[in-house]
mmCIF file of C-alpha atoms in Angstrom:
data_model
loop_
_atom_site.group_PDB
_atom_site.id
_atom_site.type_symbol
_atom_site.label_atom_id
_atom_site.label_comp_id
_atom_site.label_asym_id
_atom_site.label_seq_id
_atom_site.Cartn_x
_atom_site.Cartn_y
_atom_site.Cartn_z
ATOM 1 C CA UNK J 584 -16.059 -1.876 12.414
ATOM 2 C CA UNK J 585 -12.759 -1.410 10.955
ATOM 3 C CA UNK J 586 -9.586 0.259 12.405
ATOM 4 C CA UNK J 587 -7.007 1.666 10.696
ATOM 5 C CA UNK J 588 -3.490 2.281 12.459
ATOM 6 C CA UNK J 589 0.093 3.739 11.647
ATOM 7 C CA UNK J 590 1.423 2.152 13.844
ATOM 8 C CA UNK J 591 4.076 -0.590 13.108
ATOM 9 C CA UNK J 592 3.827 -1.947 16.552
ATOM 10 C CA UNK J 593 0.353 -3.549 15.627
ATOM 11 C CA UNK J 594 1.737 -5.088 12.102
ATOM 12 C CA UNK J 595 1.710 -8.472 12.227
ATOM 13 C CA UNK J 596 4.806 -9.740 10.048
ATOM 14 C CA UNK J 597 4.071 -12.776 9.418
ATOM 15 C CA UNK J 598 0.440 -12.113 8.082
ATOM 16 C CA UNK J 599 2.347 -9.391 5.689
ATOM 17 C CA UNK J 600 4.997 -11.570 4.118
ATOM 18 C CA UNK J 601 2.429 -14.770 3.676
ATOM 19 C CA UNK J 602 0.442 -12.929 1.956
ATOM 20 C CA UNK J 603 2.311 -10.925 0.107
ATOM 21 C CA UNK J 604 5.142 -13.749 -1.531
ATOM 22 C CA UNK J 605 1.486 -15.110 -2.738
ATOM 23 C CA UNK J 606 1.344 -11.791 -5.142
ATOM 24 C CA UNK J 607 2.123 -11.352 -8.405
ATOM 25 C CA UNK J 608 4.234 -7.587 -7.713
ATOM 26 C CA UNK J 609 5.601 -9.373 -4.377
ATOM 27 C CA UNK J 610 6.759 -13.318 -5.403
ATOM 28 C CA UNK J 611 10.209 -14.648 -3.780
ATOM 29 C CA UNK J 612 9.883 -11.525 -1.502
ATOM 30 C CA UNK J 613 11.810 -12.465 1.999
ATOM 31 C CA UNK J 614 10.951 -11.977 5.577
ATOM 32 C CA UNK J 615 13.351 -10.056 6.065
ATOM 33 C CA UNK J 616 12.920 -7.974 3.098
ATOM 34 C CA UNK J 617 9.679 -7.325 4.312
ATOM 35 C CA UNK J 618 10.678 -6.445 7.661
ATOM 36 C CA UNK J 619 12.800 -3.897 5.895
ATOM 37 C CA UNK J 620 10.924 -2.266 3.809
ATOM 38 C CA UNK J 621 7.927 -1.889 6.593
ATOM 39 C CA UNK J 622 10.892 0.211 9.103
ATOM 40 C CA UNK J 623 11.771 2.488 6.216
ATOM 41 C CA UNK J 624 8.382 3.514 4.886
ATOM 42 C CA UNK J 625 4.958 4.996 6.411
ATOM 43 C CA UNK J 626 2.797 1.952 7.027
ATOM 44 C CA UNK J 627 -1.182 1.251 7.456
ATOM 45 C CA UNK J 628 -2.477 -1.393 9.190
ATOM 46 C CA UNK J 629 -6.230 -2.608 9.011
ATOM 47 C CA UNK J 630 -7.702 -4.374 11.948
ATOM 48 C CA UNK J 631 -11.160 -5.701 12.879
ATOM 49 C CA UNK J 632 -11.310 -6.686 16.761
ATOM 50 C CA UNK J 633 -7.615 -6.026 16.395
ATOM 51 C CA UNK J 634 -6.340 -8.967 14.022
ATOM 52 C CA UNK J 635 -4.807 -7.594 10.772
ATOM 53 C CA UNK J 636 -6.729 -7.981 7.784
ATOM 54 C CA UNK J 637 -5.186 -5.371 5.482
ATOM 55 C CA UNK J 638 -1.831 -3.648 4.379
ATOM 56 C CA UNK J 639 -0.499 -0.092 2.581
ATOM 57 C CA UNK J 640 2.743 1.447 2.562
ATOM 58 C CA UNK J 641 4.165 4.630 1.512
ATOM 59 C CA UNK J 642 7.278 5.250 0.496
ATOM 60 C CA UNK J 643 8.006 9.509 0.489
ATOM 61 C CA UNK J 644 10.441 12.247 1.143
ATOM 62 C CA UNK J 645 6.603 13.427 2.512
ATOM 63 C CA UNK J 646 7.204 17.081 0.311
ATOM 64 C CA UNK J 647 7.549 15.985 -3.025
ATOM 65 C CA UNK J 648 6.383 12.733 -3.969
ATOM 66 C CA UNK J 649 4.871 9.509 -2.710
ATOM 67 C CA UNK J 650 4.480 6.259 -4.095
ATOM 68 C CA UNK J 651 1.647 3.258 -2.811
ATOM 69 C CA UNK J 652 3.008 -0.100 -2.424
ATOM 70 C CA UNK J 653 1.722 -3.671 -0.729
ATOM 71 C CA UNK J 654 -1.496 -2.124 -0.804
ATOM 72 C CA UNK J 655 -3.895 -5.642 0.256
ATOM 73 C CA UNK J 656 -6.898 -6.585 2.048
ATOM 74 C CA UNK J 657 -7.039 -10.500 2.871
ATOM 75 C CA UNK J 658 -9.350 -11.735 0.339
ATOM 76 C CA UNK J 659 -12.246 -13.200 2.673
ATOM 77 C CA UNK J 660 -12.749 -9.230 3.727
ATOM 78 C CA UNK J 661 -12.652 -7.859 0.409
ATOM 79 C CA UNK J 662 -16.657 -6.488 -1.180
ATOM 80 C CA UNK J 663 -17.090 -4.349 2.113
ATOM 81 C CA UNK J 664 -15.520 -1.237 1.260
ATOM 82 C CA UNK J 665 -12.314 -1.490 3.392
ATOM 83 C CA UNK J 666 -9.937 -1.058 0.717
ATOM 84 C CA UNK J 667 -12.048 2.074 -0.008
ATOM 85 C CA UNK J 668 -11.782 3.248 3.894
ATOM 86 C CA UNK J 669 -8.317 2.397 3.460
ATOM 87 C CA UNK J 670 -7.731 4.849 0.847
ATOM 88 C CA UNK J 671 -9.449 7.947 1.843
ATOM 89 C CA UNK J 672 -6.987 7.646 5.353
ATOM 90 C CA UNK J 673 -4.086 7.661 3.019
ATOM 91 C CA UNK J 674 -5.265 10.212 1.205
ATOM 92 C CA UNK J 675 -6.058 12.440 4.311
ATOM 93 C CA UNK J 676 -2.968 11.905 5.954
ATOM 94 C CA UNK J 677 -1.603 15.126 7.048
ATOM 95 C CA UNK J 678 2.227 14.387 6.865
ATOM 96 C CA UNK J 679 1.302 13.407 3.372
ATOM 97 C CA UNK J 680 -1.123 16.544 2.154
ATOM 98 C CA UNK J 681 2.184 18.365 0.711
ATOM 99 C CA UNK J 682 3.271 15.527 -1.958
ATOM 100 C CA UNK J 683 1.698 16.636 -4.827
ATOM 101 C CA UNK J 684 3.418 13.685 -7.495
ATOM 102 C CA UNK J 685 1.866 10.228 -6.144
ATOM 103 C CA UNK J 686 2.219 7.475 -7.943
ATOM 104 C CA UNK J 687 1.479 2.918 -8.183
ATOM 105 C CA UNK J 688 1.819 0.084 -10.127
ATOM 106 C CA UNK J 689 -1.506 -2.159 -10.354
ATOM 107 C CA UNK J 690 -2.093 -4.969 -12.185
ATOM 108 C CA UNK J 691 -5.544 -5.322 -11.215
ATOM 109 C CA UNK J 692 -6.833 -2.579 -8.592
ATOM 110 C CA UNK J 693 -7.480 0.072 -11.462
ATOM 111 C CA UNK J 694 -10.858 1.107 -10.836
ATOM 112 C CA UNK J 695 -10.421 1.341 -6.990
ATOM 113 C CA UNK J 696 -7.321 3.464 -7.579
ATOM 114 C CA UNK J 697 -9.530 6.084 -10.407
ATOM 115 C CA UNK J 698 -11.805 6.380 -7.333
ATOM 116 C CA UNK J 699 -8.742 8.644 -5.719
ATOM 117 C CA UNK J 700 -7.691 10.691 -8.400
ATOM 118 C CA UNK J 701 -5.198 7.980 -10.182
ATOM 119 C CA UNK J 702 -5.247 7.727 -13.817
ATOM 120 C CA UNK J 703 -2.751 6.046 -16.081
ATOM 121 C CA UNK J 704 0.370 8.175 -17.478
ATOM 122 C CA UNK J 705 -0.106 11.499 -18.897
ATOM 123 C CA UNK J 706 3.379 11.511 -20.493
ATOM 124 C CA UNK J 707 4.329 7.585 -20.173
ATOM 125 C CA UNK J 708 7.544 8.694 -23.061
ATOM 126 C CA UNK J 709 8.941 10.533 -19.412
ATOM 127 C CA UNK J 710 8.679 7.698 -17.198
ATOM 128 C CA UNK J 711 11.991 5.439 -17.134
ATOM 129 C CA UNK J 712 12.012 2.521 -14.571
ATOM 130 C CA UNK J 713 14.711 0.195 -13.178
ATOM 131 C CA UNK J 714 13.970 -2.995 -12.889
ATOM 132 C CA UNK J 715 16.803 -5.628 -11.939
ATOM 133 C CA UNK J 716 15.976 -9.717 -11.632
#
């Protein structure tokens, strides 16, 4: 059985950044970077008999909007439904219920995500991004 925790205490860091430089949305990504970007946003943790096997964090002003990042499960766990378990806690989470503008990039997760109410763009010619190298 599966645990999921908010609490950062638990993360383990190292797990996190291997696995996530090994992405395509998280390549070159640094430890401390990382580190970083775990203090300043809510944070998920998945556990089975309490070593990390899985990863989501939010970033929110928790009113308006929220936005899924880093979301992983370590690939020898995946085809058991804990991305799945993963979600529905995120979506449940009560300091999150006001956000009513959530939003994720995916190059690859798009059915799992349509299982929680994400679709692509309804007005993509609104969207601007940012992106510096």
């Amino acid at each position: 059985m599966i645990q999921i925790s908010k609490d950062k205490s638990r993360l383990d860091l190292n797990l996190i950044h291997e696995f996530l430089t090994k992405t395509y949305w998280a390549k070159g990504r640094t430890k401390d970077e990382v580190e970083t970007s775990i203090e300043n946003c809510m944070c998920f943790g998945v556990y089975i008999d309490n070593k990390q096997i899985g990863f989501a964090r939010i970033v929110s002003d928790y009113v308006v909007f929220a936005y899924l990042m880093d979301v992983f499960i370590l690939p020898e766990y995946r085809g058991k439904g804990y991305s799945k378990q993963l979600m529905k806690m995120i979506n449940e989470e009560p300091v999150l219920k006001p956000c009513k503008v959530w939003m994720l990039k995916t190059s690859d997760a798009h059915e799992l995500y349509k299982q929680f109410g994400y679709t692509e763009l309804k007005h993509p010619e609104k969207v601007m991004e940012r992106i510096l190298k």
